[in-house]
Amino acid sequence: MDNTWLTIETKDGELVVTKCAQEAKDEIVVPEGVSVIDNAAFRKCRSITSVVLPDSVISIGDKAFLGCSDMERIILPNSLKKIGNNCFAFCKSLTAIKIPKSITEIGICILNYCPKLFSIIVDRENEFYDSREGCNAIIETKSNKLICGCNNSFIPDSIAVIEDAAFDGCKEMSSISIPTSVKEIGIDAFHNCEKLEEVALHKDLSIIYENAFDNCISLCKISILNLSLAFNILQNFDDYFYGVNHSKCTLILPHEIDPYLIRKYIKGFYCVQYE
């Protein structure tokens, strides 16, 4: 529990951890009184194994713990209000995280490329975010947007939008069910989900953005049941499913689609079915 690794400065009357030495290791306990963890303060401190933050901390900056590859746990205090963009991305040993009730703002891509992460819990008393039904994901409560998931997540029926990069880098995710409530899938939403084998895009899903399933190299069955969406994806397949092996992939398309119009786009796929 060595704090000599930390550089702590006063900024605008607040104590701020501005830097942690790259050679820091084992458990780091941030001292009481610190209120801010600065942008990239612990970035690539690869040998720290855990971090304990005091109740005085209210904000964690962008990329604060990015690339802390040996960090297995971090305890977030009930005083914390903000988590910045990419805060815990590439924390390759992190297995679980609990979002406290005090959080009011969560940035983008906070848990991307955390391959051992199998548990995300949002405190039930949080007014802005939730992990309803034990879904192992972070949902923006008011908008019903799923903003961040992990290998063990499922998508509740109430979700309207899967945000950009929500599951980016969930390399151990082998299956996911997209409910009919979902109308939009964002950029890079399932990027690099390398073990994902099947995906079913239901007929009520109207918007899917570029790179949504890029490098999902194990996909062997793709169902696209919205007619206009199917036609668009077929014409620009690699914009959404780059890296998928056509020769090992079965496509399921809406029966209304005209086979004559799409015949040049479906060449090379293992099998094409209609329903």
Tab-separated table of C-alpha atoms in Angstrom:
chain	number	residue	atom	x	y	z
A	1	MET	CA	0.000	0.000	0.000
A	2	ASP	CA	2.744	2.380	-1.081
A	3	ASN	CA	1.627	5.926	-1.930
A	4	THR	CA	5.110	7.222	-2.772
A	5	TRP	CA	4.368	6.404	-6.402
A	6	LEU	CA	1.761	9.177	-6.577
A	7	THR	CA	2.182	12.805	-7.595
A	8	ILE	CA	-0.485	14.906	-5.877
A	9	GLU	CA	-0.972	18.573	-6.700
A	10	THR	CA	-3.402	21.330	-5.781
A	11	LYS	CA	-5.502	22.589	-8.676
A	12	ASP	CA	-8.256	25.157	-8.196
A	13	GLY	CA	-8.231	24.416	-4.495
A	14	GLU	CA	-8.616	20.650	-4.939
A	15	LEU	CA	-6.127	17.847	-4.358
A	16	VAL	CA	-5.523	16.041	-7.639
A	17	VAL	CA	-3.585	12.870	-8.410
A	18	THR	CA	-1.812	13.995	-11.565
A	19	LYS	CA	0.564	11.089	-12.049
A	20	CYS	CA	1.393	7.611	-10.869
A	21	ALA	CA	4.916	6.380	-11.546
A	22	GLN	CA	5.121	3.745	-14.290
A	23	GLU	CA	7.105	1.454	-11.990
A	24	ALA	CA	4.294	1.416	-9.405
A	25	LYS	CA	3.186	-2.088	-8.398
A	26	ASP	CA	0.793	-4.058	-6.202
A	27	GLU	CA	-2.001	-2.206	-4.383
A	28	ILE	CA	-2.286	1.571	-4.543
A	29	VAL	CA	-4.313	3.375	-1.882
A	30	VAL	CA	-5.083	6.971	-2.789
A	31	PRO	CA	-5.003	9.084	0.372
A	32	GLU	CA	-8.064	10.740	1.897
A	33	GLY	CA	-8.559	14.325	0.790
A	34	VAL	CA	-7.871	13.732	-2.907
A	35	SER	CA	-10.929	14.743	-4.911
A	36	VAL	CA	-9.814	14.241	-8.529
A	37	ILE	CA	-7.933	11.554	-10.449
A	38	ASP	CA	-6.545	13.472	-13.416
A	39	ASN	CA	-6.695	12.488	-17.079
A	40	ALA	CA	-4.322	9.568	-17.778
A	41	ALA	CA	-2.976	9.716	-14.204
A	42	PHE	CA	-2.449	5.930	-13.962
A	43	ARG	CA	-2.238	5.255	-17.703
A	44	LYS	CA	-0.195	2.137	-18.495
A	45	CYS	CA	0.810	1.517	-14.886
A	46	ARG	CA	0.885	-2.116	-15.870
A	47	SER	CA	2.081	-3.630	-12.580
A	48	ILE	CA	-0.490	-2.262	-10.151
A	49	THR	CA	-2.921	-4.974	-9.071
A	50	SER	CA	-5.602	-2.991	-7.248
A	51	VAL	CA	-6.593	0.593	-6.466
A	52	VAL	CA	-8.550	1.885	-3.497
A	53	LEU	CA	-10.043	5.356	-3.806
A	54	PRO	CA	-11.083	7.380	-0.744
A	55	ASP	CA	-14.549	8.799	-0.101
A	56	SER	CA	-13.255	12.244	-1.034
A	57	VAL	CA	-12.856	11.414	-4.756
A	58	ILE	CA	-15.605	12.914	-6.924
A	59	SER	CA	-14.140	12.670	-10.447
A	60	ILE	CA	-11.992	10.296	-12.514
A	61	GLY	CA	-10.642	11.753	-15.758
A	62	ASP	CA	-10.356	10.448	-19.298
A	63	LYS	CA	-8.046	7.430	-19.762
A	64	ALA	CA	-7.175	7.595	-16.066
A	65	PHE	CA	-6.529	3.839	-15.748
A	66	LEU	CA	-6.244	2.926	-19.424
A	67	GLY	CA	-3.848	0.040	-19.996
A	68	CYS	CA	-3.442	-0.966	-16.333
A	69	SER	CA	-3.154	-4.527	-17.549
A	70	ASP	CA	-2.516	-6.219	-14.164
A	71	MET	CA	-5.220	-4.352	-12.247
A	72	GLU	CA	-7.700	-6.947	-11.009
A	73	ARG	CA	-9.947	-4.671	-8.966
A	74	ILE	CA	-10.745	-1.058	-8.227
A	75	ILE	CA	-13.000	0.164	-5.433
A	76	LEU	CA	-15.054	3.187	-6.464
A	77	PRO	CA	-16.335	5.321	-3.561
A	78	ASN	CA	-19.902	6.492	-3.005
A	79	SER	CA	-18.702	10.077	-3.377
A	80	LEU	CA	-17.788	9.545	-7.056
A	81	LYS	CA	-19.842	11.530	-9.578
A	82	LYS	CA	-17.981	11.307	-12.890
A	83	ILE	CA	-16.105	8.600	-14.825
A	84	GLY	CA	-14.275	9.885	-17.902
A	85	ASN	CA	-13.923	8.472	-21.417
A	86	ASN	CA	-11.888	5.257	-21.843
A	87	CYS	CA	-11.279	5.291	-18.096
A	88	PHE	CA	-10.694	1.537	-17.597
A	89	ALA	CA	-10.140	0.468	-21.218
A	90	PHE	CA	-7.518	-2.245	-21.782
A	91	CYS	CA	-7.516	-3.237	-18.101
A	92	LYS	CA	-6.951	-6.818	-19.144
A	93	SER	CA	-7.091	-8.372	-15.667
A	94	LEU	CA	-10.181	-6.568	-14.373
A	95	THR	CA	-12.896	-9.117	-13.535
A	96	ALA	CA	-15.672	-7.045	-11.960
A	97	ILE	CA	-16.719	-3.474	-11.294
A	98	LYS	CA	-19.443	-1.824	-9.249
A	99	ILE	CA	-20.775	1.600	-10.210
A	100	PRO	CA	-21.804	3.500	-7.053
A	101	LYS	CA	-25.105	5.268	-6.464
A	102	SER	CA	-23.480	8.703	-6.622
A	103	ILE	CA	-22.453	8.526	-10.306
A	104	THR	CA	-24.156	11.114	-12.533
A	105	GLU	CA	-21.907	11.050	-15.619
A	106	ILE	CA	-20.218	8.166	-17.453
A	107	GLY	CA	-18.074	8.706	-20.531
A	108	ILE	CA	-17.736	6.540	-23.616
A	109	CYS	CA	-15.817	3.277	-23.930
A	110	ILE	CA	-14.989	3.086	-20.225
A	111	LEU	CA	-14.566	-0.708	-20.153
A	112	ASN	CA	-13.516	-1.607	-23.688
A	113	TYR	CA	-11.031	-4.448	-24.172
A	114	CYS	CA	-11.346	-5.876	-20.679
A	115	PRO	CA	-11.256	-9.563	-21.719
A	116	LYS	CA	-11.688	-10.984	-18.199
A	117	LEU	CA	-14.574	-8.712	-17.197
A	118	PHE	CA	-17.664	-10.786	-16.411
A	119	SER	CA	-19.518	-8.650	-13.856
A	120	ILE	CA	-20.849	-5.097	-14.045
A	121	ILE	CA	-23.173	-3.954	-11.274
A	122	VAL	CA	-24.770	-0.526	-10.944
A	123	ASP	CA	-25.980	0.334	-7.449
A	124	ARG	CA	-29.781	0.077	-7.326
A	125	GLU	CA	-30.040	3.524	-5.779
A	126	ASN	CA	-28.366	5.252	-8.721
A	127	GLU	CA	-30.849	7.639	-10.372
A	128	PHE	CA	-29.091	7.953	-13.727
A	129	TYR	CA	-27.778	4.491	-14.589
A	130	ASP	CA	-28.792	0.905	-13.902
A	131	SER	CA	-27.983	-2.724	-14.606
A	132	ARG	CA	-31.593	-3.875	-14.669
A	133	GLU	CA	-32.478	-7.543	-14.393
A	134	GLY	CA	-28.899	-8.379	-13.520
A	135	CYS	CA	-27.840	-7.794	-17.125
A	136	ASN	CA	-24.140	-7.157	-16.359
A	137	ALA	CA	-24.197	-3.912	-18.315
A	138	ILE	CA	-24.500	-0.168	-17.775
A	139	ILE	CA	-27.744	1.341	-19.019
A	140	GLU	CA	-28.614	5.024	-19.164
A	141	THR	CA	-31.931	4.851	-17.335
A	142	LYS	CA	-33.821	7.748	-18.910
A	143	SER	CA	-32.980	6.913	-22.534
A	144	ASN	CA	-32.840	3.104	-22.241
A	145	LYS	CA	-29.458	3.129	-23.976
A	146	LEU	CA	-27.043	0.316	-23.209
A	147	ILE	CA	-23.734	2.139	-23.055
A	148	CYS	CA	-21.344	-0.532	-21.850
A	149	GLY	CA	-21.358	-4.302	-21.490
A	150	CYS	CA	-19.039	-7.220	-20.817
A	151	ASN	CA	-18.523	-10.854	-21.796
A	152	ASN	CA	-21.369	-12.055	-19.583
A	153	SER	CA	-23.962	-9.398	-20.476
A	154	PHE	CA	-27.447	-9.876	-21.830
A	155	ILE	CA	-29.622	-7.176	-23.371
A	156	PRO	CA	-32.938	-6.564	-21.545
A	157	ASP	CA	-36.169	-6.252	-23.534
A	158	SER	CA	-36.497	-2.564	-22.635
A	159	ILE	CA	-33.330	-1.421	-24.427
A	160	ALA	CA	-33.859	0.940	-27.376
A	161	VAL	CA	-30.257	1.649	-28.424
A	162	ILE	CA	-26.974	-0.232	-28.206
A	163	GLU	CA	-24.474	2.589	-28.058
A	164	ASP	CA	-21.234	3.007	-29.993
A	165	ALA	CA	-18.579	0.488	-28.917
A	166	ALA	CA	-20.826	-0.888	-26.150
A	167	PHE	CA	-19.323	-4.398	-26.422
A	168	ASP	CA	-16.119	-3.508	-28.249
A	169	GLY	CA	-13.408	-6.000	-27.363
A	170	CYS	CA	-15.588	-8.513	-25.480
A	171	LYS	CA	-13.439	-11.318	-26.818
A	172	GLU	CA	-15.018	-14.071	-24.690
A	173	MET	CA	-18.627	-13.308	-25.643
A	174	SER	CA	-19.917	-16.320	-27.548
A	175	SER	CA	-23.609	-15.428	-27.841
A	176	ILE	CA	-25.943	-12.438	-27.572
A	177	SER	CA	-29.665	-11.998	-28.168
A	178	ILE	CA	-30.842	-8.642	-29.511
A	179	PRO	CA	-34.445	-8.054	-28.368
A	180	THR	CA	-37.133	-6.522	-30.585
A	181	SER	CA	-37.096	-3.346	-28.499
A	182	VAL	CA	-33.686	-2.424	-29.976
A	183	LYS	CA	-34.048	-0.048	-32.916
A	184	GLU	CA	-30.439	1.109	-33.317
A	185	ILE	CA	-26.953	-0.421	-33.072
A	186	GLY	CA	-24.038	2.007	-32.910
A	187	ILE	CA	-20.602	2.200	-34.500
A	188	ASP	CA	-18.225	-0.561	-33.340
A	189	ALA	CA	-20.955	-1.890	-31.035
A	190	PHE	CA	-19.714	-5.515	-31.215
A	191	HIS	CA	-16.315	-4.867	-32.746
A	192	ASN	CA	-13.739	-7.561	-31.959
A	193	CYS	CA	-16.202	-9.955	-30.307
A	194	GLU	CA	-14.067	-12.754	-31.690
A	195	LYS	CA	-16.038	-15.713	-30.300
A	196	LEU	CA	-19.507	-14.483	-31.252
A	197	GLU	CA	-21.007	-17.179	-33.474
A	198	GLU	CA	-24.514	-15.979	-34.370
A	199	VAL	CA	-26.373	-12.693	-34.603
A	200	ALA	CA	-30.039	-12.114	-35.393
A	201	LEU	CA	-31.063	-8.637	-36.543
A	202	HIS	CA	-34.848	-8.590	-36.197
A	203	LYS	CA	-37.272	-6.873	-38.566
A	204	ASP	CA	-37.909	-3.900	-36.248
A	205	LEU	CA	-34.232	-2.979	-36.162
A	206	SER	CA	-33.911	-0.084	-38.582
A	207	ILE	CA	-30.460	1.429	-38.007
A	208	ILE	CA	-27.064	-0.219	-37.799
A	209	TYR	CA	-23.914	1.842	-38.103
A	210	GLU	CA	-20.559	1.097	-39.674
A	211	ASN	CA	-18.158	-1.440	-38.193
A	212	ALA	CA	-20.835	-2.748	-35.830
A	213	PHE	CA	-19.655	-6.369	-36.151
A	214	ASP	CA	-16.166	-5.906	-37.570
A	215	ASN	CA	-13.665	-8.654	-36.740
A	216	CYS	CA	-16.323	-10.977	-35.331
A	217	ILE	CA	-14.316	-13.725	-36.952
A	218	SER	CA	-16.350	-16.650	-35.567
A	219	LEU	CA	-19.690	-15.516	-36.991
A	220	CYS	CA	-21.207	-18.383	-38.935
A	221	LYS	CA	-24.878	-17.352	-38.961
A	222	ILE	CA	-26.281	-13.870	-39.634
A	223	SER	CA	-29.984	-13.157	-39.793
A	224	ILE	CA	-31.135	-9.801	-41.228
A	225	LEU	CA	-34.937	-9.614	-41.332
A	226	ASN	CA	-35.570	-5.905	-42.015
A	227	LEU	CA	-35.973	-5.631	-45.788
A	228	SER	CA	-34.333	-2.245	-46.387
A	229	LEU	CA	-31.612	-2.953	-43.823
A	230	ALA	CA	-30.844	-6.306	-45.441
A	231	PHE	CA	-30.505	-4.759	-48.893
A	232	ASN	CA	-28.204	-2.022	-47.605
A	233	ILE	CA	-25.984	-4.384	-45.606
A	234	LEU	CA	-25.662	-6.831	-48.511
A	235	GLN	CA	-24.427	-4.057	-50.806
A	236	ASN	CA	-21.872	-2.908	-48.229
A	237	PHE	CA	-21.291	-6.064	-46.218
A	238	ASP	CA	-17.692	-5.364	-45.221
A	239	ASP	CA	-18.675	-1.954	-43.843
A	240	TYR	CA	-20.582	-3.762	-41.086
A	241	PHE	CA	-19.087	-7.268	-40.919
A	242	TYR	CA	-15.468	-6.840	-41.964
A	243	GLY	CA	-13.431	-9.957	-41.226
A	244	VAL	CA	-16.332	-12.421	-41.418
A	245	ASN	CA	-15.524	-15.458	-43.566
A	246	HIS	CA	-18.261	-15.553	-46.209
A	247	SER	CA	-17.581	-19.166	-47.130
A	248	LYS	CA	-18.369	-20.326	-43.579
A	249	CYS	CA	-21.349	-18.037	-42.990
A	250	THR	CA	-25.060	-18.709	-43.430
A	251	LEU	CA	-27.247	-15.719	-44.295
A	252	ILE	CA	-30.918	-15.603	-43.375
A	253	LEU	CA	-32.820	-12.897	-45.263
A	254	PRO	CA	-36.441	-11.681	-45.389
A	255	HIS	CA	-38.581	-13.662	-47.824
A	256	GLU	CA	-39.758	-10.416	-49.467
A	257	ILE	CA	-36.298	-9.666	-50.842
A	258	ASP	CA	-35.867	-10.186	-54.580
A	259	PRO	CA	-33.174	-12.868	-55.129
A	260	TYR	CA	-32.478	-11.479	-58.594
A	261	LEU	CA	-31.536	-8.053	-57.238
A	262	ILE	CA	-29.184	-9.444	-54.608
A	263	ARG	CA	-27.657	-12.443	-56.386
A	264	LYS	CA	-24.286	-10.765	-56.975
A	265	TYR	CA	-24.033	-9.782	-53.293
A	266	ILE	CA	-24.668	-13.244	-51.879
A	267	LYS	CA	-22.128	-15.116	-53.961
A	268	GLY	CA	-19.540	-16.856	-51.853
A	269	PHE	CA	-21.663	-17.328	-48.739
A	270	TYR	CA	-21.925	-20.857	-47.387
A	271	CYS	CA	-25.728	-20.865	-47.453
A	272	VAL	CA	-28.553	-18.362	-48.029
A	273	GLN	CA	-31.988	-18.939	-46.542
A	274	TYR	CA	-35.211	-16.883	-46.562
A	275	GLU	CA	-37.880	-16.479	-43.916
